[in-house]
Every structure is written in C-alpha cells, then in structure tokens.
Coordinates of C-alpha atoms in Angstrom, one line a residue:
X491 CA 25.5 -12.4 -12.8
X492 CA 27.3 -11.1 -9.7
X493 CA 26.8 -7.5 -8.7
X494 CA 29.2 -7.7 -5.8
X495 CA 31.6 -10.3 -4.4
X496 CA 33.8 -10.7 -1.3
X497 CA 36.4 -13.4 -2.0
X498 CA 38.5 -15.0 0.8
X499 CA 38.1 -11.7 2.7
X500 CA 39.2 -10.9 6.2
X501 CA 37.3 -7.9 7.6
X502 CA 38.2 -5.6 10.5
X503 CA 40.2 -2.6 11.4
X504 CA 43.9 -2.0 10.9
X505 CA 44.5 -1.1 14.6
X506 CA 42.6 -4.1 16.0
X507 CA 42.0 -7.8 15.5
X508 CA 40.2 -9.3 12.5
X509 CA 36.4 -9.3 13.1
X510 CA 35.3 -11.7 10.3
X511 CA 37.5 -14.4 8.7
X512 CA 37.5 -15.9 5.3
X513 CA 34.3 -14.2 4.0
X514 CA 33.0 -15.5 0.7
X515 CA 29.8 -13.8 -0.4
X516 CA 28.4 -13.2 -3.8
X517 CA 25.3 -11.1 -4.5
X518 CA 23.5 -11.9 -7.8
X519 CA 20.9 -10.0 -9.7
X520 CA 17.6 -10.2 -7.9
X521 CA 19.0 -11.7 -4.7
X522 CA 17.2 -10.6 -1.5
X523 CA 19.6 -11.6 1.4
X524 CA 18.9 -11.4 5.1
X525 CA 21.9 -10.6 7.2
X526 CA 21.3 -11.6 10.8
X527 CA 23.4 -11.8 14.0
X528 CA 23.6 -10.7 17.6
X529 CA 24.9 -7.3 18.6
X530 CA 28.7 -7.2 18.3
X531 CA 28.8 -10.2 15.9
X532 CA 30.3 -8.1 13.1
X533 CA 27.3 -7.1 11.0
X534 CA 28.3 -3.5 10.9
X535 CA 31.9 -4.4 9.9
X536 CA 30.4 -6.5 7.0
X537 CA 28.1 -3.7 5.9
X538 CA 31.0 -1.2 5.8
X539 CA 33.1 -3.6 3.8
X540 CA 30.2 -4.3 1.3
X541 CA 29.8 -0.5 0.9
X542 CA 33.6 -0.2 0.3
X543 CA 34.2 2.4 3.0
X544 CA 36.2 -0.1 5.1
X545 CA 39.2 -1.6 3.3
X546 CA 39.6 -5.3 3.4
X547 CA 42.4 -6.7 5.6
X548 CA 42.8 -9.5 3.1
X549 CA 41.1 -10.9 0.0
X550 CA 39.2 -9.1 -2.8
X551 CA 36.1 -7.1 -3.3
X552 CA 34.7 -7.2 -6.8
X553 CA 31.9 -5.1 -8.2
X554 CA 30.1 -5.1 -11.5
X555 CA 30.9 -2.2 -13.8
X556 CA 27.3 -1.0 -13.7
X557 CA 26.9 -1.2 -9.9
X558 CA 24.8 1.7 -8.5
X559 CA 24.5 1.2 -4.7
X560 CA 21.9 2.7 -2.4
X561 CA 22.3 2.6 1.4
X562 CA 19.6 3.0 4.1
X563 CA 21.1 3.6 7.6
X564 CA 19.2 2.6 10.7
X565 CA 19.0 6.2 11.7
X566 CA 19.9 9.6 10.2
X567 CA 21.8 11.6 12.8
X568 CA 20.0 14.9 12.5
X569 CA 19.1 17.1 15.5
X570 CA 15.3 17.2 15.8
X571 CA 15.4 20.9 15.4
X572 CA 17.7 20.9 12.3
X573 CA 15.7 22.8 9.6
X574 CA 15.5 19.9 7.0
X575 CA 12.4 19.1 5.2
X576 CA 11.5 15.7 3.8
X577 CA 12.4 17.1 0.3
X578 CA 15.8 18.2 1.7
X579 CA 16.6 14.8 3.1
X580 CA 15.7 12.9 -0.1
X581 CA 17.8 15.3 -2.1
X582 CA 20.8 14.4 0.0
X583 CA 20.9 11.1 -2.0
X584 CA 22.2 13.1 -4.9
X585 CA 25.0 14.9 -3.1
X586 CA 28.5 14.4 -4.4
X587 CA 27.5 12.3 -7.4
X588 CA 29.4 14.5 -9.8
X589 CA 27.0 14.7 -12.8
X590 CA 25.1 17.9 -12.8
X591 CA 21.3 17.4 -12.5
X592 CA 19.0 20.2 -13.4
X593 CA 16.6 21.7 -10.8
X594 CA 13.6 20.3 -12.6
X595 CA 15.1 16.8 -12.9
X596 CA 16.0 16.9 -9.2
X597 CA 12.5 17.8 -8.2
X598 CA 11.1 15.1 -10.4
X599 CA 13.3 12.5 -8.9
X600 CA 12.5 13.6 -5.4
X601 CA 8.8 13.3 -6.0
X602 CA 9.0 9.9 -7.8
X603 CA 11.1 8.5 -5.0
X604 CA 8.6 9.7 -2.4
X605 CA 5.7 8.3 -4.4
X606 CA 7.4 4.9 -4.3
X607 CA 7.3 4.9 -0.5
X608 CA 3.9 6.6 -0.3
X609 CA 5.3 9.8 1.4
X610 CA 4.8 12.3 -1.4
X611 CA 2.2 14.2 0.7
X612 CA 4.9 14.9 3.4
X613 CA 7.3 16.5 1.0
X614 CA 7.3 19.9 2.7
X615 CA 7.2 18.6 6.3
X616 CA 9.9 18.8 8.9
X617 CA 11.9 15.6 8.8
X618 CA 12.6 15.7 12.5
X619 CA 8.9 15.7 13.4
X620 CA 8.0 12.5 11.5
X621 CA 7.3 9.2 13.2
X622 CA 10.0 6.5 13.2
X623 CA 8.3 4.6 10.4
X624 CA 7.9 7.7 8.3
X625 CA 11.5 8.6 8.7
X626 CA 12.6 5.1 7.5
X627 CA 10.4 5.5 4.4
X628 CA 12.0 8.9 3.7
X629 CA 15.5 7.4 4.1
X630 CA 14.5 4.6 1.7
X631 CA 13.3 7.3 -0.8
X632 CA 16.7 9.0 -0.4
X633 CA 18.5 5.8 -1.5
X634 CA 16.1 5.2 -4.4
X635 CA 16.6 8.7 -5.9
X636 CA 19.8 7.3 -7.5
X637 CA 17.9 4.5 -9.1
X638 CA 20.2 1.8 -7.6
X639 CA 20.6 -1.8 -8.7
X640 CA 22.0 -2.8 -5.3
X641 CA 20.4 -1.8 -2.0
X642 CA 21.9 -2.3 1.5
X643 CA 19.6 -1.6 4.4
X644 CA 20.5 -1.6 8.1
X645 CA 17.5 -2.5 10.3
X646 CA 15.0 -0.6 8.1
X647 CA 11.9 -2.0 10.0
X648 CA 13.3 -1.8 13.5
X649 CA 10.9 0.0 15.9
X650 CA 8.4 0.8 13.2
X651 CA 4.7 -0.2 13.1
X652 CA 3.2 -3.1 11.1
X653 CA 1.8 -0.8 8.4
X654 CA 5.2 0.9 7.8
X655 CA 6.9 -2.5 7.8
X656 CA 4.6 -3.9 5.2
X657 CA 5.0 -0.8 3.0
X658 CA 8.8 -1.1 3.1
X659 CA 9.0 -4.8 2.6
X660 CA 6.5 -4.8 -0.3
X661 CA 8.4 -2.0 -2.0
X662 CA 11.7 -4.0 -1.6
X663 CA 10.0 -7.0 -3.1
X664 CA 9.0 -4.9 -6.1
X665 CA 12.6 -3.7 -6.4
X666 CA 13.9 -7.3 -6.2
X667 CA 11.5 -8.4 -8.9
X668 CA 12.9 -5.6 -11.1
X669 CA 16.4 -7.1 -10.7
X670 CA 17.7 -5.1 -7.8
X671 CA 20.1 -7.0 -5.4
X672 CA 19.2 -6.4 -1.8
X673 CA 21.0 -7.0 1.5
X674 CA 18.9 -6.3 4.6
X675 CA 20.3 -6.4 8.2
X676 CA 17.7 -7.3 10.7
X677 CA 17.2 -8.6 14.3
X678 CA 13.6 -9.7 13.2
X679 CA 14.1 -12.6 10.8
X680 CA 10.6 -14.0 11.4
X681 CA 9.1 -10.9 9.7
X682 CA 11.2 -11.5 6.5
X683 CA 10.4 -15.2 5.9
X684 CA 8.1 -14.5 3.0
X685 CA 10.4 -12.0 1.3
X686 CA 14.1 -13.1 1.3
X687 CA 15.5 -15.9 -0.9
X688 CA 18.8 -16.1 1.0
X689 CA 19.9 -15.7 4.6
X690 CA 23.3 -15.5 6.3
X691 CA 24.0 -15.8 10.0
X692 CA 27.0 -13.7 11.3
X693 CA 28.4 -15.5 14.4
X694 CA 31.8 -16.3 16.0
X695 CA 33.7 -14.4 13.3
X696 CA 32.2 -16.3 10.4
X697 CA 29.4 -16.2 7.9
X698 CA 27.1 -19.2 7.7
X699 CA 24.5 -19.3 4.9
X700 CA 21.3 -21.0 6.0
X701 CA 18.0 -21.6 4.1
X702 CA 15.5 -18.8 4.9
X703 CA 13.0 -21.3 6.2
X704 CA 15.6 -22.3 8.9
X705 CA 17.0 -18.8 9.9
X706 CA 13.6 -17.2 9.7
X707 CA 12.1 -19.6 12.2
X708 CA 12.0 -20.3 15.9
X709 CA 14.9 -22.7 15.3
X710 CA 16.8 -19.9 13.6
X711 CA 16.2 -17.5 16.4
X712 CA 17.6 -20.0 18.9
X713 CA 20.7 -20.4 16.6
X714 CA 21.0 -16.6 16.4
X715 CA 21.1 -16.0 20.2
X716 CA 22.9 -19.1 21.5

C-alpha cells in the first residue's frame, strides 16, 4: 500500500528552472529508502516536495488518507543561548496540530519519545548545550511525538559519533519493522547498507533507483561523485 507517491512530477521553483524532471517515486508501508546525491543535486528540492511545502511544477502528489508525517531536519536553527530545554524542543512537534492535548498527555508523549531515543535523562537540560549526536536524537524524538507512519530525515547521522549513529539507525529499523515508511537523506551510504531496502541516486536532474548493495558500496560512491 502506497503511503505517498509522486507521479510524473517536475520539481523546482516558480521563478527558476526545473530542478528535477519526471519524478516517479512511490513509498510503500515499511519501506526504508536512502536518498543520496551530491550537494546541489536537488535532494532538498525533493525533500520539500515530499513534505508538501513546495508545490509541484507538474504532475501529482498523492498521499494515503491516514498519512502522519514526521520530519527531522539536519539542524534546528536555535541560538545556542535560546532558553529552550530538551522538553521544550520535543514539545515543538505538537505545535499547530489542531487537536487539543492535555498537559498530562503532552508530558507523557514527551517522555515516551525521549525514552525511544535514550535521552529521557536529559529532559530538563538546555538543548543548545547538547552534543551534535544528542541534538539529533532529540530532533528525532520531536518527530516521533506525533506517532508518525512516515518519517523523512535529512542527514540525521551527519557529524555524529558511532554510538549515536547506531542508536538512531537501530531505532529507525524498529520503526520500519512496525510499518513506518522512511526516507533518509545521507552523504554516507556505506553506513546504511544493512538498514535500507531501497536506494535512489539524485543526479543530473533525475532520480535513479539502484539496489542498496550497489549504491551503498565503493562502486556506488564513485557513481555518486562522478
């Protein structure tokens, strides 16, 4: 069953040229897809189009009626001195969702989301003083507070240590096994070989789906950068 589909879609910006042409991409229940490409290849344009924040220039975007999407950005733009605790940041995932949630339910969801990423002991700490890996785990918790069935992550393990990378990827594997559809943008395909079941290369204005054993390999890296 498809959770989200782009059909014969041209992606880009109204004032500029098309960035990606004739995109056909279908995300099924339980898919874990790696999205790889060089800087400037159009990955960000594709991510914004999948999220629905960038209108298609042509084609269709179809979503399942029960779609609940969670998004993990590469960084959260907060001044290091901004007075936000870990709890505050995770609660941001509930902002603007319409349905009123009680204070007790909100706190319960925050704690459960932090437990999933092994950050519950940091709940009262200042977000800006966490390490890079800890921040990424908090941002993942922020996306999980909505209990999504579709996750889109932009470089979630970039610049983080091996322990944090393993925690994030193992958690994503658990989510996939529970039926969550996952799209993960990464410049480090080798680290994802044992996790993803699909992989797409963004290059020269097109999407090319390749077997993970090809893209998540030395051969794939050569294809990515040449």
